[in-house]
Amino acid sequence: ASSWIADATVQKLYPDQIMISVVARAPFALWQLDGRIQVIAADGRVIVDHLDARFQHLPLLVGKGAGERAREIVGLLGDHPDVAKVVRAAVLVAERRWTLVLKNGIDVRLPDTDLDRAMVDLAHLDGERRLMTRDVTMIDMRIPGRVTVRLSEDAMKAHEAALKERDRERARRRACRGLHRVGAA
């Protein structure tokens, strides 16, 4: 009946002994559902129904169905330690796909399928362009072969200002070329 026990066997050894074997469940991840955080085993079974300081180092999974799919996402993060070290939580969206919430607040929306390819691409983009440390709020990888980012408000304002400056510079150059042509004629 104990949630910590995965399996127990009792054997009678004649003439006067009993042998009891117990296999305990190992804490695997934290699972947050409806505001409650529970400690779960690798198979998704709840071991402890409250958060204890001993388990704070475990990966945090959020959402309905995330407990049952714990092995999938924890294994994936284990295969990509450069990404895993910046992940605060993995959120299962609509029991279908994962969104990684990074420690700096960026959401990384992963596709429904081919998660390993998406993680390889994310690690590559971060290594090449420092994508996970840029001034963005969201990295969307749900469409294969395409990555979309949402800039933060400050980054968007700076981007818009740069575009306006570029347009002003282009207009100034066109005006100078026009004057240059008129003077040459």
Coordinates of N, CA, C and O in Angstrom, one line a residue:
A1 N 0.8 -1.2 0.0 CA 0.0 0.0 0.0 C 0.9 1.3 0.0 O 0.4 2.3 -0.3
S2 N 2.1 1.2 0.3 CA 3.0 2.3 0.4 C 3.4 2.8 -1.0 O 3.8 2.0 -1.9
S3 N 3.3 4.1 -1.3 CA 3.6 4.6 -2.6 C 5.1 4.4 -2.9 O 5.5 4.5 -4.1
W4 N 5.9 4.3 -1.9 CA 7.4 4.1 -2.2 C 7.7 2.7 -2.7 O 8.8 2.5 -3.2
I5 N 6.8 1.7 -2.5 CA 7.2 0.3 -2.8 C 6.6 0.0 -4.2 O 5.5 0.1 -4.5
A6 N 7.6 -0.4 -5.1 CA 7.2 -0.8 -6.4 C 6.8 -2.2 -6.5 O 5.9 -2.6 -7.2
D7 N 7.5 -3.1 -5.7 CA 7.2 -4.5 -5.7 C 7.7 -5.1 -4.4 O 8.7 -4.6 -3.8
A8 N 7.0 -6.0 -3.9 CA 7.4 -6.8 -2.7 C 7.0 -8.2 -2.8 O 6.0 -8.6 -3.4
T9 N 8.0 -9.1 -2.3 CA 7.8 -10.5 -2.4 C 8.0 -11.1 -1.0 O 9.0 -10.7 -0.4
V10 N 7.2 -12.0 -0.7 CA 7.3 -12.7 0.6 C 7.4 -14.2 0.3 O 6.6 -14.7 -0.4
Q11 N 8.5 -14.8 0.8 CA 8.7 -16.2 0.6 C 8.8 -16.9 1.9 O 9.5 -16.4 2.8
K12 N 8.2 -18.1 2.1 CA 8.4 -18.9 3.2 C 9.5 -19.9 3.0 O 9.4 -20.6 2.0
L13 N 10.5 -19.9 3.8 CA 11.6 -20.8 3.7 C 11.5 -21.8 4.8 O 11.6 -21.4 6.0
Y14 N 11.2 -23.0 4.4 CA 11.0 -24.1 5.5 C 12.3 -24.4 6.1 O 13.4 -24.4 5.5
P15 N 12.4 -24.7 7.4 CA 11.2 -24.9 8.2 C 10.7 -23.7 9.0 O 9.6 -23.6 9.3
D16 N 11.6 -22.6 9.2 CA 11.1 -21.6 10.1 C 11.6 -20.2 9.7 O 11.9 -19.3 10.5
Q17 N 11.7 -19.9 8.4 CA 12.2 -18.6 8.0 C 11.2 -17.9 7.0 O 10.5 -18.7 6.2
I18 N 11.2 -16.6 6.9 CA 10.4 -15.9 5.9 C 11.4 -14.9 5.3 O 12.2 -14.2 6.0
M19 N 11.4 -14.8 4.0 CA 12.3 -13.9 3.3 C 11.4 -12.8 2.6 O 10.5 -13.2 1.8
I20 N 11.7 -11.5 2.9 CA 10.9 -10.5 2.3 C 11.8 -9.6 1.4 O 12.9 -9.2 1.9
S21 N 11.5 -9.5 0.1 CA 12.2 -8.6 -0.8 C 11.4 -7.4 -1.2 O 10.2 -7.6 -1.6
V22 N 12.0 -6.2 -1.1 CA 11.3 -5.0 -1.4 C 12.0 -4.2 -2.4 O 13.2 -4.0 -2.3
V23 N 11.3 -3.8 -3.5 CA 11.9 -2.9 -4.5 C 11.3 -1.5 -4.3 O 10.0 -1.4 -4.5
A24 N 12.1 -0.6 -4.0 CA 11.5 0.8 -3.8 C 11.5 1.6 -5.1 O 12.3 1.4 -6.0
R25 N 10.5 2.5 -5.2 CA 10.5 3.4 -6.3 C 11.5 4.6 -6.0 O 11.6 5.1 -4.9
A26 N 12.2 5.0 -7.0 CA 13.1 6.0 -6.9 C 12.5 7.4 -7.4 O 11.8 7.4 -8.4
P27 N 12.7 8.4 -6.6 CA 12.2 9.7 -7.1 C 12.8 10.1 -8.4 O 14.0 10.0 -8.6
F28 N 12.0 10.5 -9.4 CA 12.5 10.7 -10.7 C 12.3 12.2 -11.2 O 13.1 12.7 -11.9
A29 N 11.1 12.8 -10.8 CA 10.8 14.1 -11.2 C 9.8 14.7 -10.3 O 9.1 14.0 -9.5
L30 N 9.6 16.1 -10.4 CA 8.6 16.8 -9.7 C 7.5 17.0 -10.8 O 7.8 17.3 -11.9
W31 N 6.2 16.8 -10.4 CA 5.1 17.0 -11.3 C 4.1 18.0 -10.7 O 3.6 17.8 -9.6
Q32 N 3.9 19.1 -11.4 CA 3.0 20.1 -10.9 C 1.7 20.0 -11.7 O 1.7 20.0 -13.0
L33 N 0.6 19.8 -11.0 CA -0.7 19.8 -11.6 C -1.7 20.5 -10.7 O -1.8 20.3 -9.5
D34 N -2.5 21.4 -11.3 CA -3.4 22.2 -10.5 C -2.8 22.9 -9.3 O -3.4 23.0 -8.2
G35 N -1.6 23.4 -9.5 CA -0.9 24.1 -8.4 C -0.2 23.3 -7.3 O 0.5 23.8 -6.5
R36 N -0.4 22.0 -7.4 CA 0.2 21.1 -6.4 C 1.5 20.4 -7.0 O 1.4 20.0 -8.2
I37 N 2.5 20.4 -6.3 CA 3.8 19.7 -6.8 C 3.9 18.4 -6.0 O 3.9 18.3 -4.8
Q38 N 4.1 17.3 -6.8 CA 4.3 16.0 -6.3 C 5.6 15.4 -6.8 O 6.0 15.7 -7.9
V39 N 6.1 14.5 -6.0 CA 7.3 13.7 -6.4 C 6.8 12.4 -7.1 O 6.0 11.7 -6.5
I40 N 7.3 12.2 -8.3 CA 6.9 11.0 -9.0 C 8.0 10.1 -9.4 O 9.2 10.5 -9.4
A41 N 7.7 8.8 -9.6 CA 8.7 7.8 -10.1 C 8.7 7.9 -11.6 O 8.0 8.6 -12.2
A42 N 9.7 7.2 -12.2 CA 9.8 7.2 -13.6 C 8.6 6.8 -14.4 O 8.3 7.2 -15.5
D43 N 7.7 5.9 -13.8 CA 6.5 5.5 -14.5 C 5.4 6.5 -14.3 O 4.3 6.2 -14.7
G44 N 5.6 7.6 -13.6 CA 4.6 8.6 -13.4 C 3.8 8.4 -12.1 O 2.9 9.3 -11.8
R45 N 4.0 7.3 -11.4 CA 3.3 7.1 -10.1 C 3.7 8.1 -9.1 O 4.9 8.4 -8.9
V46 N 2.8 8.7 -8.3 CA 3.1 9.7 -7.3 C 3.7 8.9 -6.1 O 3.1 7.9 -5.6
I47 N 4.8 9.4 -5.6 CA 5.5 8.8 -4.5 C 5.2 9.6 -3.2 O 4.8 9.1 -2.2
V48 N 5.4 10.9 -3.4 CA 5.1 11.9 -2.3 C 4.2 13.0 -2.8 O 4.5 13.5 -3.9
D49 N 3.1 13.3 -2.1 CA 2.2 14.3 -2.6 C 2.4 15.7 -2.2 O 1.6 16.5 -2.2
H50 N 3.7 16.0 -1.7 CA 4.1 17.3 -1.4 C 5.5 17.5 -1.7 O 6.3 16.6 -1.8
L51 N 5.9 18.8 -1.8 CA 7.3 19.1 -2.1 C 8.1 19.1 -0.8 O 7.8 19.6 0.2
D52 N 9.3 18.4 -0.9 CA 10.2 18.3 0.2 C 11.5 18.8 -0.3 O 11.9 18.5 -1.5
A53 N 12.3 19.5 0.5 CA 13.6 20.0 0.1 C 14.5 19.0 -0.5 O 15.4 19.3 -1.3
R54 N 14.4 17.7 -0.1 CA 15.3 16.7 -0.6 C 15.1 16.5 -2.1 O 16.0 15.9 -2.7
F55 N 14.0 16.9 -2.6 CA 13.7 16.6 -4.0 C 13.7 17.8 -5.0 O 13.4 17.7 -6.1
Q56 N 14.2 18.9 -4.5 CA 14.2 20.2 -5.3 C 15.1 20.1 -6.5 O 15.0 20.9 -7.4
H57 N 16.1 19.2 -6.5 CA 17.0 19.1 -7.6 C 16.4 18.3 -8.8 O 16.9 18.3 -9.9
L58 N 15.3 17.7 -8.6 CA 14.6 16.9 -9.7 C 14.0 17.8 -10.7 O 13.6 18.9 -10.4
P59 N 14.0 17.3 -12.0 CA 13.4 18.1 -13.0 C 11.9 18.4 -12.7 O 11.2 17.5 -12.2
L60 N 11.4 19.6 -13.1 CA 10.0 20.0 -12.9 C 9.2 19.8 -14.2 O 9.6 20.4 -15.2
L61 N 8.1 19.0 -14.1 CA 7.2 18.8 -15.2 C 5.9 19.4 -14.8 O 5.4 19.3 -13.7
V62 N 5.2 20.0 -15.8 CA 3.9 20.7 -15.5 C 2.9 20.2 -16.5 O 3.2 20.1 -17.7
G63 N 1.7 20.0 -16.0 CA 0.5 19.8 -16.9 C -0.1 18.4 -16.8 O 0.6 17.5 -16.4
K64 N -1.3 18.4 -17.2 CA -2.0 17.1 -17.3 C -1.3 16.1 -18.2 O -1.0 16.5 -19.3
G65 N -1.1 14.9 -17.7 CA -0.4 13.9 -18.5 C 1.1 13.9 -18.5 O 1.8 13.0 -19.0
A66 N 1.7 15.0 -17.9 CA 3.2 15.1 -17.9 C 3.8 14.0 -17.0 O 4.9 13.6 -17.3
G67 N 3.1 13.6 -16.0 CA 3.6 12.5 -15.1 C 3.9 11.2 -15.9 O 4.9 10.6 -15.8
E68 N 2.9 10.9 -16.7 CA 3.0 9.6 -17.5 C 4.0 9.7 -18.5 O 4.5 8.7 -19.0
R69 N 4.3 10.9 -19.0 CA 5.3 11.1 -20.1 C 6.7 11.6 -19.5 O 7.5 12.1 -20.3
A70 N 6.9 11.4 -18.2 CA 8.1 11.9 -17.6 C 9.4 11.3 -18.2 O 10.3 12.0 -18.5
R71 N 9.4 10.0 -18.5 CA 10.6 9.4 -19.1 C 11.0 10.0 -20.4 O 12.2 10.2 -20.7
E72 N 10.0 10.3 -21.2 CA 10.2 10.9 -22.5 C 11.0 12.2 -22.4 O 12.0 12.4 -23.0
I73 N 10.5 13.2 -21.6 CA 11.1 14.5 -21.6 C 12.4 14.5 -20.8 O 13.4 15.2 -21.1
V74 N 12.4 13.8 -19.7 CA 13.6 13.8 -18.8 C 14.8 13.1 -19.6 O 15.9 13.5 -19.6
G75 N 14.4 12.0 -20.3 CA 15.4 11.3 -21.2 C 16.0 12.2 -22.2 O 17.2 12.3 -22.5
L76 N 15.1 13.0 -22.9 CA 15.5 13.9 -23.9 C 16.4 15.0 -23.4 O 17.4 15.3 -24.0
L77 N 16.1 15.5 -22.2 CA 16.9 16.6 -21.6 C 18.3 15.9 -21.2 O 19.3 16.6 -21.3
G78 N 18.2 14.7 -20.8 CA 19.5 14.0 -20.4 C 20.4 13.8 -21.6 O 21.6 13.9 -21.5
D79 N 19.8 13.7 -22.8 CA 20.6 13.5 -24.0 C 21.2 14.9 -24.5 O 22.0 14.9 -25.4
H80 N 20.6 16.0 -24.0 CA 21.1 17.3 -24.4 C 21.4 18.2 -23.2 O 20.6 19.1 -22.9
P81 N 22.5 17.9 -22.5 CA 22.8 18.6 -21.2 C 23.0 20.1 -21.4 O 22.7 20.8 -20.4
D82 N 23.4 20.6 -22.5 CA 23.6 22.0 -22.7 C 22.3 22.7 -22.7 O 22.2 23.8 -22.2
V83 N 21.2 22.1 -23.2 CA 19.9 22.7 -23.1 C 19.3 22.4 -21.7 O 18.8 23.3 -21.1
A84 N 19.5 21.2 -21.2 CA 18.9 20.9 -19.9 C 19.4 21.8 -18.7 O 18.6 22.2 -17.9
K85 N 20.6 22.3 -18.8 CA 21.1 23.1 -17.7 C 20.5 24.5 -17.6 O 20.5 25.1 -16.6
V86 N 19.8 24.9 -18.7 CA 19.1 26.2 -18.6 C 17.6 26.1 -18.5 O 16.8 27.1 -18.6
V87 N 17.1 24.8 -18.4 CA 15.6 24.6 -18.3 C 15.1 24.7 -16.9 O 15.7 24.0 -16.0
R88 N 14.1 25.5 -16.7 CA 13.5 25.5 -15.3 C 12.4 24.5 -15.2 O 12.2 23.8 -14.2
A89 N 11.6 24.3 -16.3 CA 10.4 23.4 -16.3 C 10.1 22.9 -17.7 O 10.4 23.6 -18.7
A90 N 9.5 21.8 -17.8 CA 8.9 21.3 -19.1 C 7.4 21.2 -18.9 O 6.9 20.5 -18.0
V91 N 6.7 21.9 -19.8 CA 5.3 22.0 -19.7 C 4.6 21.2 -20.8 O 5.0 21.4 -22.0
L92 N 3.8 20.2 -20.4 CA 3.1 19.5 -21.5 C 1.8 20.2 -21.8 O 0.9 20.5 -21.0
V93 N 1.7 20.6 -23.1 CA 0.6 21.5 -23.6 C -0.4 20.6 -24.3 O -0.1 19.8 -25.2
A94 N -1.6 20.6 -23.7 CA -2.8 19.9 -24.3 C -2.5 18.4 -24.4 O -3.0 17.7 -25.3
E95 N -1.7 17.9 -23.5 CA -1.3 16.5 -23.5 C -0.7 16.0 -24.8 O -0.8 14.8 -25.2
R96 N -0.1 16.9 -25.6 CA 0.4 16.6 -26.9 C 1.8 17.0 -27.2 O 2.5 16.2 -27.7
R97 N 2.2 18.2 -26.8 CA 3.6 18.6 -27.1 C 4.2 19.4 -25.9 O 3.5 19.8 -25.0
W98 N 5.5 19.5 -25.9 CA 6.2 20.1 -24.8 C 6.6 21.5 -25.1 O 7.0 21.9 -26.2
T99 N 6.6 22.4 -24.0 CA 7.2 23.7 -24.1 C 8.2 23.7 -22.9 O 7.9 23.4 -21.8
L100 N 9.4 24.1 -23.2 CA 10.5 24.2 -22.2 C 10.4 25.7 -21.7 O 10.5 26.6 -22.5
V101 N 10.4 25.8 -20.4 CA 10.5 27.2 -19.8 C 11.9 27.3 -19.3 O 12.3 26.6 -18.4
L102 N 12.7 28.2 -19.9 CA 14.1 28.4 -19.5 C 14.2 29.2 -18.2 O 13.3 30.0 -17.9
K103 N 15.3 29.1 -17.6 CA 15.5 29.9 -16.3 C 15.5 31.4 -16.5 O 15.1 32.1 -15.6
N104 N 15.7 31.9 -17.7 CA 15.7 33.3 -18.0 C 14.3 33.7 -18.5 O 14.1 34.9 -18.9
G105 N 13.3 32.8 -18.5 CA 12.0 33.2 -18.8 C 11.6 32.9 -20.3 O 10.4 33.1 -20.6
I106 N 12.5 32.5 -21.1 CA 12.1 32.2 -22.5 C 11.4 30.9 -22.6 O 11.7 29.9 -21.9
D107 N 10.3 30.9 -23.4 CA 9.5 29.7 -23.7 C 10.1 29.1 -25.0 O 10.1 29.8 -26.0
V108 N 10.4 27.8 -25.0 CA 10.8 27.1 -26.2 C 9.7 26.1 -26.6 O 9.5 25.1 -25.8
R109 N 8.9 26.4 -27.6 CA 7.8 25.5 -28.0 C 8.3 24.4 -29.0 O 8.8 24.7 -30.1
L110 N 8.3 23.2 -28.5 CA 8.8 22.1 -29.3 C 7.7 21.5 -30.1 O 6.5 21.6 -29.8
P111 N 8.1 20.8 -31.2 CA 7.0 20.1 -32.1 C 6.4 18.9 -31.4 O 7.0 18.4 -30.4
D112 N 5.4 18.4 -32.0 CA 4.7 17.2 -31.5 C 5.6 16.0 -31.8 O 5.6 15.0 -31.0
T113 N 6.3 16.0 -32.9 CA 7.2 14.8 -33.2 C 8.6 15.2 -33.4 O 8.9 16.4 -33.6
D114 N 9.5 14.2 -33.5 CA 10.9 14.5 -33.8 C 11.5 15.5 -32.8 O 12.2 16.4 -33.2
L115 N 11.3 15.2 -31.5 CA 11.8 16.1 -30.4 C 13.3 16.1 -30.4 O 13.9 17.1 -30.2
D116 N 13.9 15.0 -30.7 CA 15.4 14.9 -30.7 C 16.0 15.9 -31.7 O 16.9 16.6 -31.5
R117 N 15.4 15.9 -32.9 CA 15.9 16.8 -34.0 C 15.7 18.2 -33.6 O 16.6 19.0 -33.8
A118 N 14.6 18.5 -32.9 CA 14.4 19.9 -32.5 C 15.4 20.3 -31.4 O 15.9 21.4 -31.4
M119 N 15.7 19.4 -30.5 CA 16.7 19.7 -29.5 C 18.1 19.9 -30.1 O 18.9 20.7 -29.6
V120 N 18.4 19.1 -31.1 CA 19.7 19.2 -31.7 C 19.8 20.6 -32.4 O 20.8 21.3 -32.3
D121 N 18.7 21.0 -33.1 CA 18.6 22.3 -33.7 C 18.7 23.4 -32.7 O 19.4 24.4 -33.0
L122 N 18.0 23.3 -31.6 CA 18.1 24.3 -30.6 C 19.5 24.5 -30.0 O 20.0 25.6 -29.9
A123 N 20.2 23.4 -29.7 CA 21.5 23.4 -29.2 C 22.5 24.0 -30.2 O 23.3 24.8 -29.9
H124 N 22.3 23.7 -31.5 CA 23.1 24.2 -32.6 C 22.9 25.7 -32.7 O 23.9 26.5 -32.8
L125 N 21.6 26.2 -32.7 CA 21.3 27.6 -32.8 C 21.9 28.4 -31.6 O 22.4 29.5 -31.8
D126 N 21.8 27.8 -30.5 CA 22.3 28.4 -29.3 C 23.9 28.5 -29.4 O 24.5 29.5 -29.0
G127 N 24.5 27.4 -29.8 CA 26.0 27.5 -29.9 C 26.4 28.5 -31.0 O 27.4 29.1 -30.8
E128 N 25.7 28.6 -32.1 CA 26.1 29.4 -33.2 C 25.6 30.9 -33.0 O 26.4 31.8 -33.3
R129 N 24.5 31.1 -32.4 CA 23.9 32.5 -32.3 C 23.5 32.9 -30.9 O 22.9 33.9 -30.7
R130 N 23.8 32.0 -29.9 CA 23.4 32.3 -28.5 C 21.9 32.6 -28.4 O 21.5 33.6 -27.7
L131 N 21.1 31.9 -29.1 CA 19.6 32.1 -29.2 C 18.9 32.1 -27.8 O 18.0 32.9 -27.6
M132 N 19.4 31.2 -26.9 CA 18.7 31.0 -25.6 C 19.1 32.1 -24.6 O 18.6 32.1 -23.5
T133 N 20.0 33.0 -25.0 CA 20.4 34.1 -24.1 C 20.1 35.5 -24.7 O 20.4 36.5 -24.2
R134 N 19.4 35.5 -25.9 CA 19.0 36.7 -26.5 C 17.8 37.4 -25.8 O 17.2 36.8 -25.0
D135 N 17.5 38.6 -26.3 CA 16.4 39.3 -25.7 C 15.1 38.9 -26.4 O 14.5 39.7 -27.2
V136 N 14.7 37.7 -26.2 CA 13.5 37.1 -26.8 C 12.6 36.6 -25.7 O 13.1 36.2 -24.6
T137 N 11.3 36.4 -26.0 CA 10.4 35.8 -25.0 C 10.0 34.4 -25.4 O 9.6 33.6 -24.6
M138 N 10.1 34.1 -26.7 CA 9.6 32.8 -27.2 C 10.4 32.3 -28.4 O 10.8 33.1 -29.3
I139 N 10.7 31.0 -28.4 CA 11.4 30.4 -29.6 C 10.4 29.3 -30.0 O 10.2 28.4 -29.2
D140 N 9.9 29.4 -31.2 CA 8.9 28.4 -31.7 C 9.5 27.5 -32.7 O 10.0 27.9 -33.7
M141 N 9.6 26.2 -32.4 CA 10.2 25.2 -33.2 C 9.2 24.2 -33.7 O 9.5 23.1 -34.1
R142 N 7.9 24.5 -33.7 CA 6.8 23.6 -34.0 C 6.8 23.2 -35.5 O 6.3 22.1 -35.8
I143 N 7.2 24.1 -36.3 CA 7.2 23.8 -37.8 C 8.5 23.3 -38.2 O 9.5 24.0 -38.0
P144 N 8.6 22.1 -38.7 CA 9.9 21.5 -39.1 C 10.7 22.4 -40.1 O 10.1 22.9 -41.0
G145 N 12.0 22.6 -39.8 CA 12.8 23.4 -40.6 C 12.7 24.9 -40.5 O 13.3 25.6 -41.3
R146 N 11.9 25.3 -39.5 CA 11.6 26.7 -39.4 C 11.6 27.1 -37.9 O 11.0 26.4 -37.1
V147 N 12.3 28.1 -37.5 CA 12.4 28.6 -36.2 C 11.9 30.1 -36.2 O 12.3 30.9 -36.9
T148 N 10.9 30.3 -35.3 CA 10.4 31.7 -35.2 C 10.7 32.2 -33.7 O 10.5 31.4 -32.8
V149 N 11.0 33.4 -33.6 CA 11.3 34.0 -32.3 C 10.4 35.2 -32.1 O 10.0 35.9 -33.1
R150 N 10.0 35.4 -30.9 CA 9.3 36.6 -30.5 C 10.2 37.5 -29.6 O 10.7 37.0 -28.6
L151 N 10.4 38.7 -30.1 CA 11.3 39.6 -29.4 C 10.6 40.1 -28.1 O 9.4 40.3 -28.1
S152 N 11.4 40.5 -27.1 CA 10.9 41.2 -26.0 C 10.4 42.6 -26.4 O 10.8 43.0 -27.5
E153 N 9.7 43.3 -25.5 CA 9.2 44.6 -25.9 C 10.4 45.5 -26.2 O 10.4 46.3 -27.1
D154 N 11.4 45.5 -25.3 CA 12.5 46.4 -25.5 C 13.3 46.1 -26.8 O 13.7 47.0 -27.5
A155 N 13.5 44.8 -27.1 CA 14.1 44.4 -28.3 C 13.3 44.8 -29.5 O 13.9 45.2 -30.5
M156 N 12.0 44.7 -29.4 CA 11.1 45.0 -30.5 C 11.2 46.5 -30.8 O 11.3 47.0 -31.9
K157 N 11.2 47.4 -29.7 CA 11.3 48.8 -29.9 C 12.7 49.2 -30.6 O 12.7 50.0 -31.5
A158 N 13.8 48.5 -30.1 CA 15.1 48.8 -30.7 C 15.1 48.3 -32.2 O 15.7 49.0 -33.0
H159 N 14.5 47.2 -32.5 CA 14.4 46.7 -33.9 C 13.6 47.7 -34.7 O 14.0 48.0 -35.8
E160 N 12.5 48.2 -34.2 CA 11.7 49.1 -35.0 C 12.4 50.4 -35.2 O 12.4 51.0 -36.3
A161 N 13.2 50.9 -34.2 CA 14.0 52.1 -34.4 C 15.1 51.9 -35.4 O 15.3 52.8 -36.2
A162 N 15.7 50.7 -35.4 CA 16.7 50.4 -36.4 C 16.2 50.4 -37.8 O 16.8 50.9 -38.8
L163 N 14.9 49.8 -38.0 CA 14.3 49.8 -39.3 C 14.0 51.2 -39.8 O 14.2 51.5 -40.9
K164 N 13.5 52.0 -38.9 CA 13.2 53.4 -39.2 C 14.4 54.1 -39.7 O 14.4 54.9 -40.7
E165 N 15.5 54.0 -38.9 CA 16.8 54.6 -39.3 C 17.3 54.1 -40.6 O 17.7 54.9 -41.4
R166 N 17.1 52.8 -40.9 CA 17.6 52.2 -42.2 C 16.7 52.8 -43.3 O 17.3 53.2 -44.3
D167 N 15.4 53.0 -43.1 CA 14.6 53.6 -44.1 C 14.9 55.0 -44.4 O 14.9 55.5 -45.5
R168 N 15.2 55.8 -43.3 CA 15.6 57.2 -43.4 C 16.9 57.3 -44.2 O 17.0 58.1 -45.1
E169 N 17.9 56.4 -43.9 CA 19.1 56.4 -44.6 C 18.9 56.1 -46.1 O 19.6 56.7 -47.0
R170 N 18.1 55.1 -46.4 CA 17.8 54.7 -47.8 C 17.2 55.9 -48.6 O 17.5 56.2 -49.7
A171 N 16.2 56.6 -47.9 CA 15.5 57.7 -48.5 C 16.6 58.9 -48.8 O 16.5 59.5 -49.8
R172 N 17.5 59.1 -47.8 CA 18.5 60.1 -48.0 C 19.4 59.8 -49.2 O 19.7 60.7 -50.0
R173 N 19.8 58.5 -49.3 CA 20.6 58.1 -50.4 C 19.9 58.3 -51.8 O 20.5 58.7 -52.7
R174 N 18.6 57.9 -51.8 CA 17.9 58.1 -53.0 C 17.8 59.5 -53.4 O 17.9 59.9 -54.6
A175 N 17.6 60.4 -52.4 CA 17.5 61.8 -52.7 C 18.8 62.4 -53.2 O 18.8 63.2 -54.1
C176 N 19.9 61.9 -52.6 CA 21.2 62.3 -53.0 C 21.5 61.9 -54.5 O 22.0 62.6 -55.3
R177 N 21.1 60.7 -54.8 CA 21.3 60.1 -56.2 C 20.5 60.9 -57.2 O 20.9 61.2 -58.3
G178 N 19.3 61.3 -56.8 CA 18.4 62.1 -57.6 C 19.0 63.4 -57.9 O 19.0 63.9 -59.0
L179 N 19.5 64.1 -56.8 CA 20.2 65.4 -57.0 C 21.4 65.3 -57.9 O 21.7 66.1 -58.7
H180 N 22.1 64.2 -57.7 CA 23.4 63.9 -58.4 C 23.1 63.8 -59.9 O 23.7 64.3 -60.8
R181 N 22.0 63.1 -60.2 CA 21.6 62.9 -61.6 C 21.1 64.2 -62.2 O 21.4 64.5 -63.4
V182 N 20.4 65.0 -61.5 CA 19.9 66.3 -62.0 C 21.0 67.2 -62.3 O 21.1 67.9 -63.3
G183 N 22.0 67.2 -61.4 CA 23.2 68.1 -61.6 C 24.0 67.6 -62.7 O 24.7 68.4 -63.4
A184 N 24.1 66.3 -63.1 CA 24.9 65.8 -64.2 C 24.2 66.1 -65.5 O 24.9 66.2 -66.5
A185 N 22.9 66.3 -65.5 CA 22.2 66.5 -66.8 C 22.4 68.0 -67.1 O 22.8 68.5 -68.0

